[in-house]
Amino acid sequence: MAELLSPLRSAFEFVSNLENSIALRESQYVWSLFEVAHVVSMCLFAGLIIMMDLRLLGIGNMQTPFSQLQRRLFPWQMVGMTLSAITGLVLVFGDPMRFYSNVFFWMKMTLMAIASLNAMAFHYTTYFTVDTWDHKVPPFGAKLAGALGIGLWAFVIVAGRLIPYNWFQ
Amino acid sequence: MLQPYFQAMNDSDIAKFISESLWIYPLDQAIHLLFLALFAGSILILDIRLLGFGMREQSTAKVARDSTPWVILGFLGLVATGIPQLIQNAMREYYSDFFWIKMYVLPVALIYTFTVRRMVAQAEEGRVSPAVQKVVGLVSILLWFGGVTVPSRLIGLFT
């Protein structure tokens, strides 16, 4: 395993030695700026994902048809996701070795991939029948997607918050 | 003036209990962040609508009525998970300017949300001009995120 991962490790080490990377982790202000921006963009992204998932579960925003909520919030979710991704990448760029050796970081990355698959699976299956449940409590498939969405993104957030506590190094 | 109370929190058994556990404090921080996401989403869904974007086919009154229970749940969760962090770090918070910015803006944002913002959002359609709605939405975002969320994150970064 260690051998298999060595190209990845080299890539992280390479970035870690770049001048800009060193400058970023040594600058308290720039580093903090990105930490703050990451939390605020998470609010936009995860917040609006939760609003959509509550509607899928049939327990929130029920006065708005699902297709309208989905269509209107989607651009904002994408803005939130893009900003979260950019600020997150900058933080990894600024201190790659701290993240490389962190189990919560890799948990977060894995959970994000699974959460994205969940969103895509819903979009290419249950969402096709949205016309039949747009104004009602959604069917089981949609509820499942909503529950998985909230659960997975919640674990993404928890894993992210636990990165500073590297208990299992 | 409040220093003795913060000192008492700092020296309390609860603070000792939290600091003796490896995971209570980190988990409390993580759950705080989950309630933040819920709270932020339920605030932003209406603020974006007030700004004239988002769910534009829907009335602001309906968006407000649907989102309010989640605003309240999110807020209660934030308070419940915030208090242990305050107790655990009482003296750090006491000497943090960012903590006091948060504490001063928080009640303003809360009152604003349940008075001005609520009345504007729940007003009959056409009674409040789009320009006023936009200002009300923008002020809400600035108060909650600029005045509360940003300073909150800064407490831990600058101590």
Short mmCIF file of C-alpha atoms in Angstrom, two decimals, chain B residues 57-114:
data_model
loop_
_atom_site.label_atom_id
_atom_site.label_comp_id
_atom_site.label_asym_id
_atom_site.label_seq_id
_atom_site.Cartn_x
_atom_site.Cartn_y
_atom_site.Cartn_z
CA GLU B 57 -42.04 32.01 -8.59
CA GLN B 58 -42.80 31.55 -4.90
CA SER B 59 -44.02 34.38 -2.63
CA THR B 60 -41.64 35.62 0.06
CA ALA B 61 -44.38 34.94 2.63
CA LYS B 62 -44.47 31.23 1.80
CA VAL B 63 -40.68 30.94 1.73
CA ALA B 64 -40.61 32.68 5.12
CA ARG B 65 -43.27 30.44 6.64
CA ASP B 66 -41.59 27.26 5.38
CA SER B 67 -38.11 28.23 6.52
CA THR B 68 -38.84 29.70 9.96
CA PRO B 69 -39.10 26.38 11.87
CA TRP B 70 -35.65 25.42 10.54
CA VAL B 71 -34.22 28.82 11.46
CA ILE B 72 -35.45 28.27 15.02
CA LEU B 73 -34.24 24.66 15.20
CA GLY B 74 -30.86 25.66 13.75
CA PHE B 75 -30.50 28.54 16.17
CA LEU B 76 -31.41 26.44 19.23
CA GLY B 77 -28.90 23.81 18.13
CA LEU B 78 -26.21 26.45 17.70
CA VAL B 79 -26.86 27.85 21.18
CA ALA B 80 -26.95 24.39 22.77
CA THR B 81 -23.63 23.39 21.20
CA GLY B 82 -22.11 26.86 21.58
CA ILE B 83 -22.53 27.08 25.36
CA PRO B 84 -20.22 24.12 26.14
CA GLN B 85 -17.54 25.73 23.93
CA LEU B 86 -17.94 28.99 25.81
CA ILE B 87 -17.66 27.27 29.21
CA GLN B 88 -14.64 25.30 28.10
CA ASN B 89 -12.84 28.39 26.73
CA ALA B 90 -14.34 31.05 28.97
CA MET B 91 -11.19 33.10 29.56
CA ARG B 92 -10.04 32.83 25.94
CA GLU B 93 -13.44 34.11 24.83
CA TYR B 94 -13.42 36.87 27.43
CA TYR B 95 -10.19 38.28 26.04
CA SER B 96 -11.19 37.82 22.37
CA ASP B 97 -12.47 40.90 20.53
CA PHE B 98 -14.10 38.61 17.98
CA PHE B 99 -16.15 36.90 20.68
CA TRP B 100 -17.54 40.24 21.83
CA ILE B 101 -18.27 41.37 18.25
CA LYS B 102 -20.25 38.15 17.87
CA MET B 103 -22.08 38.69 21.15
CA TYR B 104 -23.07 42.26 20.26
CA VAL B 105 -24.15 41.53 16.69
CA LEU B 106 -26.00 38.32 17.57
CA PRO B 107 -28.93 39.90 19.44
CA VAL B 108 -29.19 42.63 16.78
CA ALA B 109 -29.35 40.00 14.02
CA LEU B 110 -31.86 37.94 15.97
CA ILE B 111 -34.20 40.86 16.67
CA TYR B 112 -33.85 42.08 13.09
CA THR B 113 -34.74 38.62 11.75
CA PHE B 114 -37.92 38.30 13.81
#
